Amino acid sequence: MIEVKNLTKYYGDHLAVDNISFTVEDGEILGFLGPNGAGKSTTMNMLTGYISSSSGQALINGVDILEDPIKAKANIGYLPELPPLYQNMTVMGYLNFVYDLKKCKLPRKSHLKEICSLCKITDVSHRIIRHLSKGYRQRVGMAQALVGNPPILILDEPTVGLDPKQIVEIRNLVKKLGKRHTLILSSHILSEIQAVCDRVIIINKGKMAANDTLENLTKSVSNINRMVVRLDGKREEVLQAIRRIPGVTSVRADMERENGIFDYEIVMEQDSDIRIMLNEMCHEHGWSIYKMASDEMTLEDIFMRITMGEAVPDTKKPKPIINFVTPEEKKAMEEAKAEAEAEAAAQAASETAETAEEEAAEITEEGGAE
Amino acid sequence: MGAIFRREMGAFFTSPIAYVYLTVYYVFAGVCFYLFTLSYGMADMASFFSMLFWATFLLIPVLTMRSFSEEKMQKTDQGLLTAPVSLAGIVLGKYFAALMMYTIGLAIIFVYALILSFFGAVAWGIVAANFIALLLLGAAFIAVGVFVSSLTENQFTAYIISLLLLFVMCVMQELAGLIGDANVPELFQPVMTGLSTAMNAISFYNKFYDFTCGLFDLSSVLFYVSTAAVFNFLTVRVMESRRWR
């Protein structure tokens, strides 16, 4: 178990890590997420005793890393961002050195053999590290962390600089290790965290921005109910028709996907479902739906929203966006909405759809008069 | 400490360092042995030993320059500092490995003494005393070299700075002489004399010279050993302070 209390690190005047607290339970896989330079490696270096914290405390299985470093370090296997490999040694020579360095008590031959086969480096075990490819070096680094079978593993960006096949291999290895060890994994690659971690801590500019399970994070951040529909039909008409649907808070046309076919991004009120009404609307106007998708928050969205600040939920799509809501339209929309709400209150829920259709029809007539 | 010592020894012999060091040391010792002992047809090795003093000063930075600099450069120190070993263990492991290399080079003097013993009576007591003197000198110098190496990431910088530092230590008695003879106002004379005496007291060469004559002085032994201890302690402090920065 790892307990971190108010950990802070200054490099001179520069505040690298600002008052971070969290705990990692036994057997948990914790993901450390943050943009480059956010303080991930600094935090990990403090947890492993490579650097000291300016203030705060890190307890490894109840042992303070600064008070009894040797005892605390014995519980940790650490893979730094750059694996600490001696270039002139053979893989086996190096692992034997690490075995001696960690004063490992396990049977030497069988233990190292097991690690080699786990990390798939058995066939290079007699080669000199300098001659190995980056992927193999990373795996030797991983093997080095596993020597002595420490209960806690801390891996700093284990897949950085690897090719996609190697990334999958390392990821599978991490998953396998997560069953036997308490694990902290840092990365700026979100899919990696998504694939293996139970819980995510997001660090931004040295501060802890979030600390929760992936599910809860998604829930807490995505308070917006959003969907994308691809329709034919005249753009302005479609926009107005959609706006008439109760529950819709805003709509905008995205790029023209095919000739005369646009994507519309619809933002709805929480818990409202407009799919049936959309179908009916299209049926009425003789339009066709080419695509309908609810826009789910990915870890990328969550990450962006947390690290860039709340105000910019759409930064993930820097495409040209045509927003057709002019001030007058907005006013009309609000009125229509208020009207619809008043009516909806008066009528039964099943009749709401009819009202919307009537209104939509009216608008179409007005629009079609020109 | 044992693991680090073994790795260091391995690293010496898997890199050119050990071969370059031993070659140069043996060639230098061989030439000096020929010039100062064999060519005179004497079994007296005193001048030979005083030449080895200078070899020690020139070559020890070669052994120590990479000890911590390279680890820092390659970021392998991260592996050492996050392993369950003490800083003193790391420093001493490296220190004793360099001392071992130095001793391997130094042991050549017994070979030369053995050669001489075929032609004349060798004063084995003096040979042994000189071996101990050179060993103690090396022990102190290596601690200085390892300390300098812990200050920088660059091996070449480490070499040059250690060389300078050791040079000042080696010529301390000359500097003391200069200061003692300096022409200063009467008022400052006691200060200069005091300084000169102090500098003579910490001269490596004076103490070494006593040994080469066969004078075994316990205070000199303590002087070398404590110099080594002080610089090893400083290295540990440097390593520790790096974590706090």
Coordinates of N, CA, C and O in Angstrom, one line a residue, chain B residues 45-173:
Chain B
M45 N 66.2 1.2 -4.6 CA 65.0 1.6 -5.4 C 64.4 2.9 -5.0 O 63.3 3.3 -5.4
A46 N 65.1 3.7 -4.2 CA 64.5 5.0 -3.6 C 64.1 5.9 -4.7 O 62.9 6.4 -4.7
S47 N 64.9 6.2 -5.7 CA 64.6 7.2 -6.8 C 63.4 6.6 -7.6 O 62.5 7.4 -8.0
F48 N 63.4 5.3 -7.8 CA 62.3 4.7 -8.5 C 61.0 4.9 -7.8 O 60.0 5.3 -8.4
F49 N 61.0 4.8 -6.5 CA 59.8 5.0 -5.7 C 59.3 6.4 -5.8 O 58.1 6.7 -5.9
S50 N 60.3 7.3 -5.7 CA 59.8 8.7 -5.7 C 59.2 9.1 -7.1 O 58.4 10.0 -7.2
M51 N 59.7 8.4 -8.2 CA 59.1 8.7 -9.5 C 57.7 8.1 -9.5 O 56.8 8.7 -10.1
L52 N 57.4 7.0 -8.8 CA 56.1 6.4 -8.8 C 55.1 7.3 -8.2 O 53.9 7.3 -8.5
F53 N 55.6 8.2 -7.3 CA 54.7 9.2 -6.6 C 54.0 10.0 -7.7 O 52.8 10.3 -7.7
W54 N 54.8 10.4 -8.7 CA 54.2 11.3 -9.8 C 53.3 10.5 -10.7 O 52.3 11.0 -11.2
A55 N 53.6 9.2 -10.9 CA 52.8 8.4 -11.7 C 51.4 8.3 -11.1 O 50.4 8.4 -11.7
T56 N 51.4 8.1 -9.8 CA 50.2 8.0 -9.0 C 49.3 9.2 -9.2 O 48.1 9.1 -9.5
F57 N 49.9 10.4 -9.1 CA 49.2 11.6 -9.2 C 48.6 11.8 -10.6 O 47.5 12.3 -10.8
L58 N 49.4 11.4 -11.6 CA 48.9 11.6 -13.0 C 47.8 10.6 -13.4 O 46.9 10.9 -14.2
L59 N 47.9 9.4 -12.9 CA 47.1 8.3 -13.4 C 45.8 8.0 -12.6 O 44.9 7.4 -13.1
I60 N 45.8 8.4 -11.3 CA 44.7 8.1 -10.5 C 43.4 8.7 -11.1 O 42.3 8.1 -11.1
P61 N 43.4 10.0 -11.6 CA 42.2 10.5 -12.1 C 41.6 9.7 -13.3 O 40.4 9.7 -13.5
V62 N 42.5 8.9 -14.0 CA 41.9 8.1 -15.0 C 41.0 7.0 -14.4 O 40.0 6.7 -15.0
L63 N 41.4 6.5 -13.3 CA 40.6 5.5 -12.6 C 39.3 6.0 -12.1 O 38.3 5.3 -12.0
T64 N 39.3 7.2 -11.6 CA 38.2 7.7 -10.8 C 37.3 8.6 -11.6 O 36.1 8.8 -11.2
M65 N 37.7 9.1 -12.8 CA 36.9 10.1 -13.5 C 35.5 9.7 -13.9 O 34.6 10.4 -13.9
R66 N 35.4 8.3 -14.2 CA 34.1 7.9 -14.7 C 33.2 7.4 -13.5 O 32.0 7.1 -13.8
S67 N 33.7 7.2 -12.3 CA 32.9 6.5 -11.3 C 31.5 7.0 -11.1 O 30.6 6.2 -11.2
F68 N 31.3 8.3 -10.9 CA 30.0 8.8 -10.7 C 29.5 9.6 -11.9 O 28.3 9.6 -12.2
S69 N 30.5 10.2 -12.6 CA 30.1 11.0 -13.8 C 29.3 10.2 -14.8 O 28.3 10.6 -15.3
E70 N 29.9 9.0 -15.1 CA 29.2 8.2 -16.1 C 27.8 7.7 -15.7 O 26.9 7.7 -16.5
E71 N 27.7 7.4 -14.4 CA 26.4 7.0 -13.9 C 25.4 8.1 -14.1 O 24.2 7.8 -14.5
K72 N 25.8 9.3 -13.9 CA 24.9 10.4 -14.0 C 24.6 10.7 -15.5 O 23.4 10.9 -15.8
M73 N 25.6 10.6 -16.3 CA 25.4 10.8 -17.7 C 24.4 9.8 -18.3 O 23.5 10.1 -19.0
Q74 N 24.6 8.5 -17.9 CA 23.8 7.4 -18.5 C 22.5 7.3 -17.7 O 21.7 6.4 -18.0
K75 N 22.3 8.0 -16.7 CA 21.1 7.9 -15.8 C 21.0 6.6 -15.1 O 20.0 6.2 -14.6
T76 N 22.1 5.9 -15.0 CA 22.1 4.6 -14.3 C 22.1 4.8 -12.8 O 21.8 3.9 -12.0
D77 N 22.5 6.0 -12.3 CA 22.4 6.3 -10.9 C 21.0 6.1 -10.3 O 20.9 5.9 -9.2
Q78 N 20.1 6.3 -11.2 CA 18.7 6.2 -10.8 C 18.4 4.7 -10.3 O 17.7 4.6 -9.3
G79 N 19.0 3.8 -10.9 CA 18.9 2.4 -10.5 C 19.6 2.2 -9.1 O 19.0 1.5 -8.3
L80 N 20.7 2.8 -9.0 CA 21.5 2.6 -7.7 C 20.7 3.3 -6.6 O 20.6 2.7 -5.5
L81 N 20.3 4.5 -6.8 CA 19.7 5.3 -5.7 C 18.3 4.9 -5.3 O 17.8 5.3 -4.3
T82 N 17.7 4.1 -6.2 CA 16.3 3.6 -5.8 C 16.4 2.1 -5.4 O 15.4 1.5 -5.1
A83 N 17.6 1.6 -5.3 CA 17.8 0.2 -4.8 C 18.0 0.3 -3.3 O 18.4 1.3 -2.7
P84 N 17.6 -0.8 -2.6 CA 17.7 -0.8 -1.1 C 19.2 -0.9 -0.6 O 19.6 -1.9 0.0
V85 N 20.0 0.1 -1.0 CA 21.4 0.1 -0.5 C 21.6 1.5 0.1 O 21.0 2.5 -0.4
S86 N 22.6 1.6 1.0 CA 22.9 2.9 1.5 C 23.8 3.7 0.6 O 24.5 3.1 -0.2
L87 N 23.8 5.0 0.7 CA 24.7 5.8 -0.1 C 26.1 5.5 0.2 O 27.0 5.4 -0.7
A88 N 26.5 5.3 1.5 CA 27.8 4.9 1.8 C 28.2 3.6 1.1 O 29.4 3.5 0.7
G89 N 27.3 2.7 1.1 CA 27.6 1.4 0.4 C 27.9 1.7 -1.1 O 28.9 1.1 -1.6
I90 N 27.2 2.6 -1.7 CA 27.4 2.9 -3.1 C 28.8 3.5 -3.3 O 29.6 3.1 -4.1
V91 N 29.1 4.5 -2.5 CA 30.3 5.3 -2.6 C 31.5 4.3 -2.3 O 32.5 4.3 -3.1
L92 N 31.4 3.5 -1.2 CA 32.6 2.7 -0.9 C 32.8 1.6 -1.9 O 33.9 1.2 -2.2
G93 N 31.7 1.1 -2.5 CA 31.8 0.1 -3.5 C 32.7 0.6 -4.6 O 33.6 -0.1 -5.1
K94 N 32.4 1.8 -5.1 CA 33.1 2.4 -6.2 C 34.5 2.7 -5.7 O 35.5 2.5 -6.5
Y95 N 34.7 3.2 -4.5 CA 36.0 3.6 -4.0 C 36.9 2.4 -4.0 O 38.1 2.4 -4.5
F96 N 36.5 1.3 -3.4 CA 37.3 0.1 -3.2 C 37.6 -0.5 -4.6 O 38.7 -1.1 -4.7
A97 N 36.7 -0.4 -5.5 CA 37.0 -1.0 -6.8 C 38.1 -0.3 -7.5 O 39.1 -0.9 -8.0
A98 N 38.1 1.1 -7.4 CA 39.2 1.9 -7.9 C 40.5 1.6 -7.2 O 41.6 1.5 -7.8
L99 N 40.4 1.4 -5.9 CA 41.6 1.1 -5.1 C 42.2 -0.2 -5.5 O 43.4 -0.4 -5.5
M100 N 41.3 -1.2 -5.8 CA 41.7 -2.5 -6.2 C 42.5 -2.4 -7.5 O 43.6 -3.0 -7.6
M101 N 42.0 -1.7 -8.5 CA 42.7 -1.5 -9.7 C 44.0 -0.9 -9.5 O 45.0 -1.3 -10.1
Y102 N 44.1 0.1 -8.6 CA 45.3 0.8 -8.4 C 46.4 -0.2 -7.8 O 47.5 -0.2 -8.1
T103 N 45.9 -1.0 -6.8 CA 46.7 -2.0 -6.2 C 47.3 -3.0 -7.2 O 48.4 -3.4 -7.1
I104 N 46.4 -3.4 -8.1 CA 46.9 -4.4 -9.2 C 48.1 -3.7 -9.9 O 49.1 -4.4 -10.2
G105 N 48.0 -2.4 -10.2 CA 49.1 -1.8 -10.9 C 50.3 -1.7 -10.0 O 51.4 -2.0 -10.4
L106 N 50.1 -1.3 -8.8 CA 51.2 -1.1 -7.9 C 52.0 -2.3 -7.5 O 53.2 -2.3 -7.3
A107 N 51.3 -3.5 -7.6 CA 51.9 -4.7 -7.2 C 53.2 -5.1 -8.1 O 54.0 -5.9 -7.7
I108 N 53.3 -4.3 -9.2 CA 54.4 -4.6 -10.1 C 55.8 -4.3 -9.4 O 56.8 -5.0 -9.7
I109 N 55.8 -3.5 -8.3 CA 57.0 -3.2 -7.7 C 57.6 -4.5 -7.0 O 58.8 -4.6 -6.9
F110 N 56.8 -5.4 -6.6 CA 57.3 -6.7 -6.1 C 58.0 -7.5 -7.1 O 59.0 -8.2 -6.9
V111 N 57.5 -7.4 -8.4 CA 58.1 -8.1 -9.5 C 59.5 -7.5 -9.7 O 60.5 -8.3 -9.8
Y112 N 59.6 -6.2 -9.7 CA 60.9 -5.6 -9.9 C 61.9 -5.9 -8.8 O 63.1 -6.1 -9.0
A113 N 61.3 -5.9 -7.5 CA 62.2 -6.2 -6.4 C 62.7 -7.6 -6.5 O 63.9 -7.9 -6.2
L114 N 61.8 -8.5 -7.0 CA 62.2 -9.9 -7.2 C 63.3 -10.0 -8.2 O 64.3 -10.8 -8.0
I115 N 63.2 -9.3 -9.3 CA 64.3 -9.3 -10.3 C 65.6 -8.8 -9.7 O 66.6 -9.4 -9.9
L116 N 65.5 -7.7 -8.9 CA 66.7 -7.2 -8.3 C 67.4 -8.2 -7.4 O 68.6 -8.3 -7.3
S117 N 66.5 -9.0 -6.7 CA 67.0 -9.9 -5.7 C 68.0 -11.0 -6.3 O 68.8 -11.6 -5.6
F118 N 67.9 -11.2 -7.7 CA 68.8 -12.1 -8.3 C 70.2 -11.5 -8.4 O 71.2 -12.2 -8.6
F119 N 70.3 -10.2 -8.4 CA 71.6 -9.5 -8.6 C 72.2 -8.9 -7.4 O 73.4 -8.6 -7.3
G120 N 71.4 -8.7 -6.3 CA 71.9 -8.1 -5.1 C 71.0 -8.3 -4.0 O 69.9 -8.8 -4.1
A121 N 71.4 -7.8 -2.8 CA 70.6 -7.9 -1.7 C 69.5 -6.8 -1.7 O 69.8 -5.6 -1.8
V122 N 68.2 -7.2 -1.7 CA 67.1 -6.2 -1.7 C 66.7 -6.0 -0.3 O 66.5 -6.9 0.5
A123 N 66.5 -4.7 0.1 CA 66.0 -4.4 1.4 C 64.5 -4.5 1.4 O 63.7 -3.6 1.0
W124 N 64.0 -5.7 1.7 CA 62.6 -6.0 1.5 C 61.7 -5.2 2.4 O 60.6 -4.8 2.1
G125 N 62.3 -4.8 3.6 CA 61.6 -3.9 4.5 C 61.2 -2.6 3.8 O 60.1 -2.1 3.9
I126 N 62.2 -2.1 3.1 CA 62.0 -0.8 2.5 C 61.0 -0.9 1.3 O 60.1 -0.1 1.1
V127 N 61.1 -2.0 0.6 CA 60.2 -2.3 -0.5 C 58.7 -2.3 0.0 O 57.8 -1.7 -0.5
A128 N 58.6 -3.1 1.1 CA 57.3 -3.2 1.8 C 56.8 -1.8 2.3 O 55.6 -1.5 2.0
A129 N 57.7 -1.1 2.9 CA 57.3 0.2 3.4 C 56.8 1.1 2.2 O 55.9 1.9 2.4
N130 N 57.5 1.1 1.1 CA 57.2 1.9 0.0 C 55.8 1.5 -0.6 O 55.0 2.3 -1.1
F131 N 55.7 0.1 -0.6 CA 54.4 -0.4 -1.1 C 53.2 0.2 -0.3 O 52.2 0.7 -0.8
I132 N 53.4 0.1 1.0 CA 52.4 0.7 1.9 C 52.2 2.2 1.7 O 51.1 2.7 1.7
A133 N 53.3 2.9 1.6 CA 53.3 4.3 1.4 C 52.5 4.7 0.1 O 51.6 5.5 0.1
L134 N 52.8 4.0 -1.0 CA 52.1 4.3 -2.3 C 50.6 3.9 -2.2 O 49.8 4.5 -2.7
L135 N 50.4 2.8 -1.4 CA 49.0 2.3 -1.3 C 48.2 3.4 -0.5 O 47.1 3.7 -0.9
L136 N 48.8 3.9 0.6 CA 48.1 4.9 1.4 C 47.9 6.2 0.6 O 46.8 6.8 0.6
L137 N 48.9 6.5 -0.2 CA 48.8 7.7 -1.0 C 47.7 7.6 -2.0 O 46.9 8.5 -2.2
G138 N 47.7 6.4 -2.7 CA 46.6 6.1 -3.6 C 45.2 6.1 -3.0 O 44.3 6.7 -3.5
A139 N 45.2 5.6 -1.8 CA 43.9 5.5 -1.1 C 43.3 6.9 -0.9 O 42.1 7.2 -1.0
A140 N 44.2 7.9 -0.5 CA 43.8 9.3 -0.3 C 43.4 9.9 -1.6 O 42.4 10.5 -1.8
F141 N 44.3 9.7 -2.7 CA 44.0 10.4 -4.0 C 42.8 9.8 -4.6 O 42.0 10.6 -5.3
I142 N 42.5 8.6 -4.5 CA 41.3 8.0 -5.1 C 40.1 8.6 -4.5 O 39.1 8.9 -5.2
A143 N 40.1 8.8 -3.2 CA 38.9 9.4 -2.5 C 38.7 10.8 -3.1 O 37.5 11.2 -3.3
V144 N 39.8 11.5 -3.3 CA 39.7 12.9 -3.9 C 39.0 12.7 -5.3 O 38.1 13.5 -5.7
G145 N 39.6 11.8 -6.1 CA 39.1 11.6 -7.5 C 37.6 11.3 -7.5 O 36.9 11.8 -8.3
V146 N 37.2 10.3 -6.7 CA 35.8 9.9 -6.6 C 34.9 11.1 -6.2 O 33.8 11.3 -6.8
F147 N 35.4 11.8 -5.3 CA 34.7 13.0 -4.9 C 34.4 14.0 -6.0 O 33.3 14.4 -6.3
V148 N 35.5 14.3 -6.7 CA 35.4 15.2 -7.9 C 34.4 14.7 -8.9 O 33.6 15.4 -9.5
S149 N 34.5 13.4 -9.1 CA 33.6 12.7 -10.1 C 32.2 12.8 -9.7 O 31.3 12.9 -10.6
S150 N 31.9 12.9 -8.4 CA 30.5 13.0 -8.0 C 29.9 14.4 -8.2 O 28.7 14.6 -8.1
L151 N 30.8 15.4 -8.6 CA 30.4 16.7 -8.7 C 30.0 17.1 -10.2 O 29.3 18.0 -10.4
T152 N 30.4 16.2 -11.1 CA 30.2 16.6 -12.5 C 29.6 15.4 -13.3 O 29.8 14.3 -12.9
E153 N 29.0 15.7 -14.4 CA 28.5 14.7 -15.3 C 29.5 14.4 -16.4 O 29.3 13.4 -17.1
N154 N 30.5 15.2 -16.5 CA 31.5 15.1 -17.6 C 32.8 14.4 -17.1 O 33.4 15.0 -16.3
Q155 N 33.1 13.3 -17.8 CA 34.3 12.6 -17.4 C 35.6 13.4 -17.5 O 36.5 13.4 -16.7
F156 N 35.6 14.1 -18.6 CA 36.8 14.9 -18.9 C 37.0 16.0 -17.9 O 38.1 16.3 -17.4
T157 N 35.9 16.7 -17.6 CA 36.0 17.7 -16.5 C 36.4 17.1 -15.2 O 37.3 17.7 -14.5
A158 N 35.9 15.9 -14.9 CA 36.3 15.2 -13.7 C 37.8 15.0 -13.7 O 38.5 15.2 -12.7
Y159 N 38.3 14.5 -14.8 CA 39.8 14.2 -14.9 C 40.6 15.5 -14.6 O 41.5 15.5 -13.8
I160 N 40.3 16.6 -15.3 CA 41.0 17.8 -15.2 C 41.0 18.4 -13.8 O 42.0 18.7 -13.2
I161 N 39.8 18.4 -13.2 CA 39.7 19.0 -11.9 C 40.4 18.2 -10.9 O 41.1 18.7 -10.0
S162 N 40.3 16.8 -11.0 CA 41.0 16.0 -10.0 C 42.5 16.2 -10.2 O 43.2 16.3 -9.2
L163 N 43.0 16.3 -11.4 CA 44.4 16.5 -11.7 C 44.9 17.8 -11.0 O 45.9 17.8 -10.3
L164 N 44.1 18.8 -11.2 CA 44.5 20.1 -10.6 C 44.5 20.0 -9.1 O 45.5 20.5 -8.5
L165 N 43.5 19.4 -8.5 CA 43.4 19.3 -7.1 C 44.6 18.5 -6.5 O 45.2 18.9 -5.5
L166 N 44.8 17.4 -7.2 CA 45.9 16.5 -6.7 C 47.3 17.2 -6.9 O 48.2 17.1 -6.1
F167 N 47.4 18.0 -8.0 CA 48.6 18.7 -8.2 C 48.9 19.7 -7.1 O 50.0 19.7 -6.5
V168 N 47.9 20.4 -6.7 CA 48.1 21.4 -5.6 C 48.5 20.6 -4.3 O 49.4 21.0 -3.6
M169 N 47.8 19.5 -4.1 CA 48.2 18.7 -2.9 C 49.6 18.2 -3.0 O 50.3 18.1 -1.9
C170 N 50.1 17.8 -4.2 CA 51.4 17.3 -4.3 C 52.5 18.3 -4.2 O 53.6 18.0 -3.7
V171 N 52.2 19.5 -4.6 CA 53.3 20.6 -4.5 C 53.1 21.5 -3.3 O 53.6 22.6 -3.3
M172 N 52.3 21.0 -2.4 CA 52.0 21.8 -1.2 C 53.3 22.3 -0.5 O 53.4 23.4 -0.1
Q173 N 54.3 21.4 -0.4 CA 55.5 21.7 0.3 C 56.3 22.8 -0.5 O 57.0 23.6 0.1

